Amino acid sequence: MKEIPIWEKSNLTLEEAAAYSGIGINKLRTLSDGEHCQFVLWIGSKRLIKRRRLDEYLDKVYSI
């Protein structure tokens, strides 16, 4: 079975999101713990990061 590259996936695990964004797993966990976090998807107790929403968040927060 062919593995899909991280940049083509719509939802990422914390480990994948950390590798993709360069942000540490603990920092991503802290950011996504917020009640109004737009880039987290909870499936039961599993936390997935919405890649496009994470990109939008990072562009908004870190744009100069």
N, CA and C of each residue as an Amber inpcrd file, in Angstrom:
protein
   192
   0.8450000  -1.1870000   0.0000000   0.0000000   0.0000000   0.0000000
   0.8870000   1.2460000   0.0000000   0.5560000   2.1900000  -0.8410000
   1.3510000   3.4070000  -0.9830000   1.0030000   4.3960000   0.1280000
   2.0330000   4.9400000   0.7730000   1.8210000   5.9110000   1.8470000
   1.6290000   7.3060000   1.2610000   0.6730000   8.0480000   1.8090000
   0.3720000   9.4050000   1.3540000   1.3330000  10.3790000   2.0310000
   1.9550000  11.2850000   1.2640000   2.8560000  12.2810000   1.8680000
   2.0930000  13.1860000   2.8470000   2.7820000  13.6560000   3.8700000
   2.1710000  14.4860000   4.9130000   1.4970000  15.7140000   4.3200000
   2.1400000  16.3780000   3.3630000   1.5950000  17.6260000   2.8190000
   0.3390000  17.4090000   1.9760000  -0.0310000  16.1490000   1.6940000
  -1.2600000  15.8730000   0.9600000  -2.3930000  15.3900000   1.8720000
  -2.0830000  15.0660000   3.1160000  -3.1020000  14.5940000   4.0500000
  -3.9280000  15.7690000   4.5560000  -5.2020000  15.5240000   4.8060000
  -6.0470000  16.5980000   5.3250000  -5.9920000  16.6580000   6.8550000
  -5.8210000  15.5190000   7.5130000  -5.7310000  15.4700000   8.9730000
  -4.4460000  14.7590000   9.3660000  -3.7690000  15.3270000  10.3600000
  -2.4730000  14.8100000  10.7830000  -2.5100000  14.4150000  12.2560000
  -1.7210000  13.4060000  12.6120000  -1.5140000  13.0960000  14.0180000
  -0.6100000  14.1870000  14.6030000  -0.4760000  14.2120000  15.9080000
   0.4160000  15.2030000  16.5320000   1.8490000  15.0390000  16.0310000
   2.2890000  13.8020000  15.8860000   3.6530000  13.5540000  15.4220000
   3.8420000  14.0590000  13.9880000   2.8660000  13.7900000  13.1230000
   2.9400000  14.2670000  11.7430000   2.8770000  15.7870000  11.6830000
   1.9990000  16.3880000  12.4850000   1.8650000  17.8430000  12.5000000
   3.1510000  18.5030000  12.9960000   3.8120000  17.8780000  13.9590000
   5.0810000  18.4170000  14.4540000   6.1500000  18.3670000  13.3640000
   6.2160000  17.2640000  12.6420000   7.1920000  17.1390000  11.5590000
   6.8630000  18.1090000  10.4320000   5.5970000  18.2950000  10.1370000
   5.1420000  19.1650000   9.0530000   5.4000000  20.6460000   9.3570000
   5.0910000  21.0580000  10.5960000   5.1380000  22.4800000  10.9320000
   6.4400000  22.9230000  11.5960000   7.1810000  21.9860000  12.1640000
   8.3900000  22.3480000  12.8970000   8.1060000  22.8020000  14.3180000
   6.8650000  22.6390000  14.7620000   6.4570000  22.9830000  16.1260000
   6.4850000  21.6940000  16.9400000   6.9350000  21.7750000  18.1610000
   7.0230000  20.5940000  19.0040000   5.6630000  19.9980000  19.3480000
   5.6660000  18.7140000  19.6560000   4.4350000  18.0010000  19.9870000
   3.7700000  18.6130000  21.2130000   4.5400000  18.9370000  22.2330000
   3.9500000  19.5030000  23.4550000   3.3180000  20.8680000  23.1930000
   3.9520000  21.6840000  22.3610000   3.3940000  23.0000000  22.0170000
   2.1110000  22.8330000  21.2050000   2.0930000  21.9000000  20.2560000
   0.8750000  21.6330000  19.4880000  -0.2410000  21.1460000  20.3970000
   0.1060000  20.3100000  21.3580000  -0.8870000  19.8170000  22.3150000
  -1.4560000  20.9810000  23.1280000  -0.6030000  21.9000000  23.5690000
  -1.0440000  23.0630000  24.3320000  -1.9400000  23.9650000  23.4850000
  -1.5300000  24.2330000  22.2520000  -2.3220000  25.0880000  21.3610000
  -3.6830000  24.4790000  21.0590000  -3.7300000  23.1820000  20.8780000
  -4.9820000  22.5360000  20.4780000  -5.8700000  22.1670000  21.6600000
  -5.4110000  22.4000000  22.8850000  -6.2430000  22.1450000  24.0660000
  -7.3100000  23.2100000  24.2560000  -7.1440000  24.3680000  23.6400000
  -8.0930000  25.4620000  23.7980000  -9.4810000  25.0810000  23.3070000
 -10.4820000  25.5740000  23.9870000 -11.8710000  25.2450000  23.6730000
 -12.2780000  25.7160000  22.2750000 -11.7310000  26.8290000  21.8200000
 -12.1200000  27.4050000  20.5370000 -11.0780000  27.1710000  19.4440000
 -10.2450000  26.1680000  19.6120000  -9.2160000  25.8520000  18.6250000
  -9.8810000  25.3920000  17.3310000  -9.5370000  26.0630000  16.2230000
 -10.1560000  25.7820000  14.9310000  -9.4610000  24.6630000  14.1530000
  -8.2590000  24.2510000  14.5830000  -7.5250000  23.2750000  13.7830000
  -7.4030000  21.8990000  14.4240000  -8.2220000  21.6410000  15.4450000
  -8.1830000  20.3220000  16.0710000  -9.4840000  19.5790000  15.7710000
  -9.3630000  18.2770000  15.5540000 -10.5070000  17.4070000  15.3180000
 -10.4050000  16.2690000  16.3210000 -11.3920000  16.1670000  17.1870000
 -11.4080000  15.1050000  18.1910000 -12.2380000  13.9370000  17.6860000
 -11.6640000  12.7630000  17.7110000 -12.3910000  11.5310000  17.4030000
 -12.2520000  10.6740000  18.6490000 -13.2780000  10.7600000  19.5060000
 -13.1770000  10.1420000  20.8250000 -12.1230000  10.8950000  21.6170000
 -11.0970000  10.1860000  22.0430000 -10.0070000  10.8510000  22.7540000
  -8.7960000  11.0810000  21.8430000  -8.9250000  10.6980000  20.5740000
  -7.8250000  10.8980000  19.6180000  -7.8870000  12.3060000  19.0450000
  -6.7430000  12.9500000  19.0140000  -6.6270000  14.3290000  18.5400000
  -5.9570000  14.3230000  17.1680000  -6.6570000  14.8790000  16.1680000
  -6.0810000  15.0490000  14.8400000  -6.0110000  16.5350000  14.5390000
  -5.0080000  16.9180000  13.7970000  -4.7940000  18.3120000  13.4440000
  -5.2140000  18.5190000  11.9900000  -6.0940000  19.4750000  11.7560000
  -6.5250000  19.8090000  10.4020000  -5.4120000  20.6260000   9.7480000
  -4.7750000  20.0330000   8.7390000  -3.5800000  20.6380000   8.1490000
  -3.8380000  22.0190000   7.5620000  -4.8810000  22.1790000   6.7800000
  -5.1480000  23.4870000   6.1600000  -5.4710000  24.5440000   7.2040000
  -6.2440000  24.1780000   8.2100000  -6.5670000  25.1360000   9.2760000
  -5.3190000  25.5010000  10.0830000  -4.4310000  24.5270000  10.2930000
  -3.1700000  24.8100000  10.9830000  -2.3410000  25.7900000  10.1650000
  -2.2780000  25.5790000   8.8440000  -1.5580000  26.5120000   7.9670000
  -2.1370000  27.9160000   8.0730000  -3.4690000  28.0330000   8.0400000
  -4.1230000  29.3370000   8.1470000  -3.8090000  29.9920000   9.4970000
  -3.8580000  29.2050000  10.5630000  -3.5500000  29.7260000  11.9020000
  -2.1210000  30.2450000  11.9620000  -1.1880000  29.4630000  11.4600000
   0.2170000  29.8670000  11.5020000   0.4740000  31.0890000  10.6360000
  -0.1960000  31.1760000   9.4840000  -0.0580000  32.3650000   8.6440000
  -0.5760000  33.6010000   9.3550000  -1.7060000  33.4550000  10.0490000
  -2.3070000  34.5830000  10.7590000  -1.4570000  35.0240000  11.9480000
  -0.9830000  34.0760000  12.7130000  -0.2340000  34.3820000  13.9380000
   1.1680000  34.8680000  13.6330000   1.8020000  34.2850000  12.6340000
   3.2100000  34.6000000  12.3800000   3.4330000  35.4930000  11.1780000
   2.3710000  36.0670000  10.6210000   2.5670000  36.9990000   9.5010000
   3.0570000  38.3470000  10.0350000   3.9420000  38.9290000   9.3070000
   4.5460000  40.1960000   9.7450000   3.9580000  41.3330000   8.9440000
